PDB file of C-alpha atoms and ligand atoms in Angstrom:
ATOM      1  CA  MET A   1       0.030  -0.054  -0.073  1.00 49.00           C
ATOM      2  CA  PRO A   2       1.316   3.642  -0.998  1.00 47.00           C
ATOM      3  CA  ASP A   3       1.647   5.412   2.263  1.00 47.00           C
ATOM      4  CA  ALA A   4      -0.463   8.969   1.004  1.00 49.00           C
ATOM      5  CA  GLY A   5       1.497  10.884   3.913  1.00 55.00           C
ATOM      6  CA  ARG A   6       0.285  13.466   5.756  1.00 75.00           C
ATOM      7  CA  MET A   7      -1.198  16.714   4.720  1.00 87.00           C
ATOM      8  CA  VAL A   8      -1.253  19.547   6.701  1.00 96.00           C
ATOM      9  CA  THR A   9      -4.538  21.885   5.686  1.00 98.00           C
ATOM     10  CA  ILE A  10      -3.112  25.357   5.163  1.00 98.00           C
ATOM     11  CA  GLU A  11      -6.004  28.249   5.551  1.00 98.00           C
ATOM     12  CA  VAL A  12      -5.586  32.136   6.115  1.00 98.00           C
ATOM     13  CA  VAL A  13      -7.983  33.909   8.108  1.00 98.00           C
ATOM     14  CA  GLN A  14      -7.802  37.852   8.963  1.00 98.00           C
ATOM     15  CA  GLY A  15      -9.158  38.505  12.308  1.00 98.00           C
ATOM     16  CA  ASP A  16      -8.120  38.111  16.388  1.00 98.00           C
ATOM     17  CA  ILE A  17      -6.023  35.496  17.298  1.00 98.00           C
ATOM     18  CA  THR A  18      -7.347  35.248  20.528  1.00 98.00           C
ATOM     19  CA  ARG A  19     -10.479  33.813  19.101  1.00 98.00           C
ATOM     20  CA  GLN A  20      -9.767  31.180  16.973  1.00 98.00           C
ATOM     21  CA  ALA A  21     -11.352  27.982  17.773  1.00 98.00           C
ATOM     22  CA  VAL A  22      -7.553  25.795  17.611  1.00 98.00           C
ATOM     23  CA  ASP A  23      -5.899  23.316  19.760  1.00 98.00           C
ATOM     24  CA  ALA A  24      -3.037  25.501  20.292  1.00 99.00           C
ATOM     25  CA  VAL A  25      -1.967  29.144  19.857  1.00 98.00           C
ATOM     26  CA  VAL A  26       1.303  30.530  18.951  1.00 99.00           C
ATOM     27  CA  THR A  27       2.239  33.683  20.225  1.00 99.00           C
ATOM     28  CA  ALA A  28       5.342  36.228  18.947  1.00 99.00           C
ATOM     29  CA  ALA A  29       6.540  36.484  21.768  1.00 98.00           C
ATOM     30  CA  ASN A  30       9.803  37.509  23.854  1.00 98.00           C
ATOM     31  CA  GLU A  31      12.657  35.791  25.468  1.00 98.00           C
ATOM     32  CA  SER A  32      10.885  36.688  29.012  1.00 98.00           C
ATOM     33  CA  LEU A  33       7.538  35.225  27.749  1.00 98.00           C
ATOM     34  CA  LEU A  34       6.447  37.652  30.224  1.00 98.00           C
ATOM     35  CA  GLY A  35       4.167  39.977  27.855  1.00 97.00           C
ATOM     36  CA  GLY A  36       4.443  42.340  25.593  1.00 96.00           C
ATOM     37  CA  GLY A  37       2.302  45.032  22.567  1.00 97.00           C
ATOM     38  CA  GLY A  38       1.310  43.457  20.048  1.00 98.00           C
ATOM     39  CA  VAL A  39      -0.441  39.636  19.712  1.00 98.00           C
ATOM     40  CA  ASP A  40       1.064  39.087  22.684  1.00 98.00           C
ATOM     41  CA  GLY A  41      -0.126  41.666  24.871  1.00 98.00           C
ATOM     42  CA  ALA A  42      -3.486  40.448  23.426  1.00 98.00           C
ATOM     43  CA  VAL A  43      -2.603  36.565  24.441  1.00 99.00           C
ATOM     44  CA  HIS A  44      -1.593  37.753  27.174  1.00 98.00           C
ATOM     45  CA  ARG A  45      -4.483  39.555  28.102  1.00 98.00           C
ATOM     46  CA  ALA A  46      -6.728  36.816  26.956  1.00 98.00           C
ATOM     47  CA  ALA A  47      -5.096  33.827  29.099  1.00 98.00           C
ATOM     48  CA  GLY A  48      -4.439  36.062  32.280  1.00 98.00           C
ATOM     49  CA  PRO A  49      -1.903  36.565  34.303  1.00 98.00           C
ATOM     50  CA  ARG A  50      -1.277  32.906  34.983  1.00 98.00           C
ATOM     51  CA  LEU A  51       0.250  32.502  31.412  1.00 99.00           C
ATOM     52  CA  ALA A  52       3.279  35.032  32.142  1.00 98.00           C
ATOM     53  CA  GLU A  53       3.892  33.061  35.676  1.00 98.00           C
ATOM     54  CA  ALA A  54       3.479  30.086  33.591  1.00 98.00           C
ATOM     55  CA  GLY A  55       5.895  31.988  31.126  1.00 98.00           C
ATOM     56  CA  ALA A  56       8.302  32.905  33.736  1.00 98.00           C
ATOM     57  CA  ARG A  57       9.390  29.939  34.739  1.00 98.00           C
ATOM     58  CA  VAL A  58      10.444  28.555  31.472  1.00 98.00           C
ATOM     59  CA  ALA A  59      11.759  31.063  29.950  1.00 98.00           C
ATOM     60  CA  PRO A  60      14.154  32.148  28.574  1.00 98.00           C
ATOM     61  CA  CYS A  61      13.364  30.994  25.208  1.00 98.00           C
ATOM     62  CA  ALA A  62      16.097  31.837  22.401  1.00 98.00           C
ATOM     63  CA  PRO A  63      15.053  33.644  19.132  1.00 98.00           C
ATOM     64  CA  GLY A  64      13.475  30.695  16.541  1.00 98.00           C
ATOM     65  CA  ASP A  65      12.664  28.520  19.319  1.00 99.00           C
ATOM     66  CA  ALA A  66       9.142  27.474  20.680  1.00 99.00           C
ATOM     67  CA  ILE A  67       8.193  26.659  24.398  1.00 98.00           C
ATOM     68  CA  ALA A  68       4.688  25.268  25.175  1.00 98.00           C
ATOM     69  CA  THR A  69       2.250  26.516  28.372  1.00 98.00           C
ATOM     70  CA  PRO A  70      -1.083  26.280  28.993  1.00 98.00           C
ATOM     71  CA  ALA A  71      -3.722  28.504  27.499  1.00 98.00           C
ATOM     72  CA  PHE A  72      -5.214  29.599  31.010  1.00 98.00           C
ATOM     73  CA  ASP A  73      -8.492  31.356  30.602  1.00 98.00           C
ATOM     74  CA  LEU A  74      -8.418  31.339  26.205  1.00 98.00           C
ATOM     75  CA  PRO A  75     -11.525  30.274  26.212  1.00 97.00           C
ATOM     76  CA  PRO A  76     -12.352  26.269  24.753  1.00 97.00           C
ATOM     77  CA  PRO A  77     -10.999  24.347  22.713  1.00 98.00           C
ATOM     78  CA  VAL A  78      -7.648  26.072  23.027  1.00 98.00           C
ATOM     79  CA  GLN A  79      -5.765  24.046  25.755  1.00 98.00           C
ATOM     80  CA  HIS A  80      -2.042  25.047  24.977  1.00 99.00           C
ATOM     81  CA  VAL A  81       0.072  28.447  24.082  1.00 99.00           C
ATOM     82  CA  ILE A  82       3.256  27.698  22.082  1.00 99.00           C
ATOM     83  CA  HIS A  83       5.278  31.125  22.453  1.00 99.00           C
ATOM     84  CA  THR A  84       7.681  31.873  19.597  1.00 99.00           C
ATOM     85  CA  VAL A  85      10.610  33.579  19.062  1.00 99.00           C
ATOM     86  CA  GLY A  86      10.882  35.957  15.830  1.00 98.00           C
ATOM     87  CA  PRO A  87      13.854  37.839  14.210  1.00 98.00           C
ATOM     88  CA  VAL A  88      14.294  41.421  15.019  1.00 98.00           C
ATOM     89  CA  TRP A  89      14.684  42.219  10.737  1.00 98.00           C
ATOM     90  CA  GLU A  90      18.024  43.978  10.428  1.00 98.00           C
ATOM     91  CA  GLY A  91      18.409  44.568   7.170  1.00 98.00           C
ATOM     92  CA  GLY A  92      18.203  40.994   5.991  1.00 98.00           C
ATOM     93  CA  GLY A  93      21.470  39.942   6.530  1.00 98.00           C
ATOM     94  CA  ARG A  94      21.822  38.601   9.703  1.00 98.00           C
ATOM     95  CA  GLY A  95      19.772  35.184   8.825  1.00 98.00           C
ATOM     96  CA  GLU A  96      16.918  37.039  10.224  1.00 98.00           C
ATOM     97  CA  ALA A  97      14.810  34.505   7.252  1.00 98.00           C
ATOM     98  CA  ASP A  98      16.391  31.177   8.552  1.00 98.00           C
ATOM     99  CA  VAL A  99      15.033  32.229  12.663  1.00 99.00           C
ATOM    100  CA  LEU A 100      11.992  33.218  11.562  1.00 99.00           C
ATOM    101  CA  VAL A 101      11.548  29.567   9.102  1.00 98.00           C
ATOM    102  CA  SER A 102      12.642  27.873  12.601  1.00 98.00           C
ATOM    103  CA  CYS A 103       9.873  29.822  14.381  1.00 99.00           C
ATOM    104  CA  TYR A 104       7.331  27.505  12.586  1.00 98.00           C
ATOM    105  CA  ARG A 105       8.988  24.587  12.154  1.00 98.00           C
ATOM    106  CA  ARG A 106       9.815  24.506  16.269  1.00 98.00           C
ATOM    107  CA  SER A 107       6.481  25.696  16.697  1.00 98.00           C
ATOM    108  CA  LEU A 108       4.922  22.893  15.180  1.00 98.00           C
ATOM    109  CA  GLU A 109       7.543  20.162  16.793  1.00 98.00           C
ATOM    110  CA  VAL A 110       5.888  21.518  20.271  1.00 98.00           C
ATOM    111  CA  ALA A 111       2.288  21.172  18.599  1.00 98.00           C
ATOM    112  CA  ASP A 112       2.842  17.062  18.074  1.00 98.00           C
ATOM    113  CA  GLU A 113       5.008  16.878  20.929  1.00 98.00           C
ATOM    114  CA  LEU A 114       1.956  17.987  22.805  1.00 98.00           C
ATOM    115  CA  GLY A 115      -0.222  16.022  20.186  1.00 98.00           C
ATOM    116  CA  VAL A 116      -2.466  18.929  18.830  1.00 98.00           C
ATOM    117  CA  ARG A 117      -4.304  18.922  15.234  1.00 97.00           C
ATOM    118  CA  SER A 118      -5.074  22.415  14.976  1.00 98.00           C
ATOM    119  CA  VAL A 119      -2.954  25.568  15.422  1.00 98.00           C
ATOM    120  CA  ALA A 120      -3.140  28.658  15.062  1.00 99.00           C
ATOM    121  CA  PHE A 121       0.136  31.799  14.226  1.00 99.00           C
ATOM    122  CA  PRO A 122      -0.005  34.935  13.776  1.00 99.00           C
ATOM    123  CA  ALA A 123       2.419  36.724  11.059  1.00 99.00           C
ATOM    124  CA  ILE A 124       5.390  36.277  13.526  1.00 99.00           C
ATOM    125  CA  ALA A 125       8.067  39.219  13.540  1.00 98.00           C
ATOM    126  CA  THR A 126       5.586  41.808  10.968  1.00 98.00           C
ATOM    127  CA  GLY A 127       4.909  43.999  13.577  1.00 98.00           C
ATOM    128  CA  VAL A 128       7.079  45.974  15.805  1.00 97.00           C
ATOM    129  CA  HIS A 129      10.350  43.098  15.124  1.00 98.00           C
ATOM    130  CA  GLY A 130      10.187  44.592  11.603  1.00 98.00           C
ATOM    131  CA  PHE A 131      10.368  41.413   9.204  1.00 98.00           C
ATOM    132  CA  PRO A 132       9.001  42.381   6.061  1.00 98.00           C
ATOM    133  CA  VAL A 133       5.351  41.381   5.407  1.00 98.00           C
ATOM    134  CA  GLU A 134       5.623  39.873   1.454  1.00 98.00           C
ATOM    135  CA  GLU A 135       8.975  37.783   2.335  1.00 98.00           C
ATOM    136  CA  ALA A 136       7.161  36.776   6.359  1.00 98.00           C
ATOM    137  CA  ALA A 137       4.007  35.706   4.329  1.00 98.00           C
ATOM    138  CA  ARG A 138       6.296  33.689   1.715  1.00 98.00           C
ATOM    139  CA  ILE A 139       8.212  31.996   4.781  1.00 98.00           C
ATOM    140  CA  ALA A 140       5.280  31.511   6.563  1.00 98.00           C
ATOM    141  CA  VAL A 141       3.251  28.867   3.702  1.00 98.00           C
ATOM    142  CA  THR A 142       6.632  27.272   2.502  1.00 98.00           C
ATOM    143  CA  ALA A 143       7.415  26.531   6.232  1.00 98.00           C
ATOM    144  CA  VAL A 144       4.507  25.203   7.330  1.00 98.00           C
ATOM    145  CA  ALA A 145       4.117  23.496   3.978  1.00 97.00           C
ATOM    146  CA  ALA A 146       7.052  21.729   4.511  1.00 97.00           C
ATOM    147  CA  ALA A 147       7.100  20.595   8.347  1.00 96.00           C
ATOM    148  CA  ASP A 148       6.530  16.973   9.096  1.00 95.00           C
ATOM    149  CA  THR A 149       3.652  17.295  11.174  1.00 97.00           C
ATOM    150  CA  ASP A 150       0.606  15.612  12.512  1.00 97.00           C
ATOM    151  CA  VAL A 151      -0.893  18.496  12.872  1.00 98.00           C
ATOM    152  CA  ALA A 152      -3.915  18.684  10.399  1.00 98.00           C
ATOM    153  CA  LEU A 153      -4.565  22.288  10.926  1.00 98.00           C
ATOM    154  CA  VAL A 154      -2.644  25.435  10.198  1.00 98.00           C
ATOM    155  CA  ARG A 155      -4.214  28.573   9.999  1.00 98.00           C
ATOM    156  CA  LEU A 156      -2.545  31.746   9.237  1.00 99.00           C
ATOM    157  CA  VAL A 157      -4.214  34.550  11.049  1.00 99.00           C
ATOM    158  CA  ALA A 158      -3.426  37.842   9.966  1.00 98.00           C
ATOM    159  CA  PHE A 159      -4.774  41.446  11.636  1.00 98.00           C
ATOM    160  CA  ASP A 160      -4.671  43.684   8.903  1.00 98.00           C
ATOM    161  CA  PRO A 161      -5.759  43.290   5.311  1.00 98.00           C
ATOM    162  CA  GLU A 162      -2.186  44.103   4.212  1.00 98.00           C
ATOM    163  CA  THR A 163      -1.267  41.067   5.748  1.00 98.00           C
ATOM    164  CA  HIS A 164      -3.912  38.790   4.374  1.00 98.00           C
ATOM    165  CA  ALA A 165      -3.547  40.216   1.070  1.00 98.00           C
ATOM    166  CA  ALA A 166       0.086  38.531   1.208  1.00 98.00           C
ATOM    167  CA  LEU A 167      -0.397  35.239   3.181  1.00 98.00           C
ATOM    168  CA  THR A 168      -3.088  34.682   1.117  1.00 98.00           C
ATOM    169  CA  ASP A 169      -1.122  34.977  -2.624  1.00 98.00           C
ATOM    170  CA  HIS A 170       0.912  33.220  -0.812  1.00 98.00           C
ATOM    171  CA  LEU A 171      -1.174  30.241   0.066  1.00 98.00           C
ATOM    172  CA  HIS A 172      -2.417  30.508  -3.626  1.00 98.00           C
ATOM    173  CA  ARG A 173       0.946  30.085  -5.405  1.00 97.00           C
ATOM    174  CA  HIS A 174       1.859  27.459  -3.271  1.00 96.00           C
ATOM    175  CA  LEU A 175      -1.532  25.290  -3.942  1.00 94.00           C
ATOM    176  CA  THR A 176      -1.221  26.212  -7.616  1.00 94.00           C
ATOM    177  CA  GLY A 177       2.059  25.147  -7.758  1.00 84.00           C
TER     178      GLY A 177
HETATM  179  N1  AR6 B 201      -4.592  38.742  16.556  1.00 62.15           N
HETATM  180  C1  AR6 B 201      -3.621  38.486  15.678  1.00 62.15           C
HETATM  181  N2  AR6 B 201      -2.737  39.135  14.794  1.00 62.15           N
HETATM  182  C2  AR6 B 201      -2.194  40.113  15.592  1.00 62.15           C
HETATM  183  C3  AR6 B 201      -3.181  40.340  17.241  1.00 62.15           C
HETATM  184  C4  AR6 B 201      -4.049  39.859  17.265  1.00 62.15           C
HETATM  185  N3  AR6 B 201      -4.861  39.751  18.377  1.00 62.15           N
HETATM  186  N4  AR6 B 201      -2.370  41.604  17.422  1.00 62.15           N
HETATM  187  C5  AR6 B 201      -1.492  41.928  16.652  1.00 62.15           C
HETATM  188  N5  AR6 B 201      -1.171  40.836  15.276  1.00 62.15           N
HETATM  189  P1  AR6 B 201       3.596  42.110  17.020  1.00 62.15           P
HETATM  190  P2  AR6 B 201       6.733  41.015  16.481  1.00 62.15           P
HETATM  191  C6  AR6 B 201      -0.234  41.129  14.423  1.00 62.15           C
HETATM  192  O1  AR6 B 201       4.370  42.992  16.452  1.00 62.15           O
HETATM  193  O2  AR6 B 201       6.778  41.794  15.247  1.00 62.15           O
HETATM  194  C7  AR6 B 201       6.253  41.916  21.818  1.00 62.15           C
HETATM  195  O3  AR6 B 201       6.170  43.377  22.397  1.00 62.15           O
HETATM  196  C8  AR6 B 201       0.243  42.550  13.937  1.00 62.15           C
HETATM  197  O4  AR6 B 201      -0.138  43.220  13.654  1.00 62.15           O
HETATM  198  O5  AR6 B 201       3.111  41.706  17.399  1.00 62.15           O
HETATM  199  O6  AR6 B 201       6.716  39.303  16.393  1.00 62.15           O
HETATM  200  C9  AR6 B 201       6.685  40.806  22.155  1.00 62.15           C
HETATM  201  O7  AR6 B 201       5.822  40.494  23.706  1.00 62.15           O
HETATM  202  C10 AR6 B 201       1.209  41.885  13.169  1.00 62.15           C
HETATM  203  O8  AR6 B 201       0.815  41.406  12.077  1.00 62.15           O
HETATM  204  O9  AR6 B 201       4.906  40.719  16.862  1.00 62.15           O
HETATM  205  C11 AR6 B 201       7.740  41.161  21.514  1.00 62.15           C
HETATM  206  O10 AR6 B 201       8.871  41.620  22.078  1.00 62.15           O
HETATM  207  C12 AR6 B 201       1.597  40.312  14.427  1.00 62.15           C
HETATM  208  O11 AR6 B 201       0.512  40.341  14.551  1.00 62.15           O
HETATM  209  C13 AR6 B 201       7.762  42.225  20.187  1.00 62.15           C
HETATM  210  O12 AR6 B 201       6.361  42.737  20.867  1.00 62.15           O
HETATM  211  C14 AR6 B 201       3.277  39.869  14.884  1.00 62.15           C
HETATM  212  O13 AR6 B 201       2.863  41.472  15.047  1.00 62.15           O
HETATM  213  C15 AR6 B 201       7.201  40.917  18.973  1.00 62.15           C
HETATM  214  O14 AR6 B 201       7.341  41.774  17.778  1.00 62.15           O
END
C-alpha cells in the first residue's frame, strides 16, 4: 500500500488570534515570555496573569525556538499557548529568514509533542520586529507546508488587510505550484 502521507491543511483568515477555535495558539513573544505588546499583549490579556507566571518558569526562549504553556483563560477548545520568538529585522543579512523559518518549524514540533491537531499562527515578527510582510508571508506558507508534522490544520491569522492579502497570495501560489 502506498503511504498517502500526512497532509497539513493551511488556511488564511483575517481576525484576532485570541478568538480562534483551535487546540493551540502561537504567540509572537520575547525571550522573557512575560508578555509584551501586539499579538503577545492580546494573548496575555485573554489568557490572564497565569500565562506570564507560567512563561517565567520556562523562560528564556531563544529566537527561533518555541516553548508551550497552558492556555489558562483562553476560551475552549484552546488548550495550549506556544510561545515563539521571532527575529528582529536588521536588513535581512543577519539570518533573519532562517530564524523565522525555525519559529514555524519549532512551533509545529512543539505542537506534535503536545499531540494537538489544529494550530493558529500570527504573522510572527512582522509588527514590532519589523520583518517585511511579503517575505514573512512567503516563509509562513512554505515553512508550514514543508513541515513534517501530525498537525492537521494550520490557520494563519492576519490582523490587517495587507498581511491577509500577502498570506492569501502566497498560499494560492503554493497550492497552484
Ligand atoms: N491577533 C492576531 N494578530 C495580531 C493581533 C491579534 N490580536 N494583534 C497584533 N497582531 P507583533 P513581533 C499582529 O508586533 O513583530 C511584543 O511586544 C500584528 O498586526 O505582535 O513578532 C512581544 O512581546 C502583526 O501583523 O509581533 C515581542 O517583544 C503580527 O501580529 C515583540 O512584540 C506580529 O506583530 C514581537 O514582535
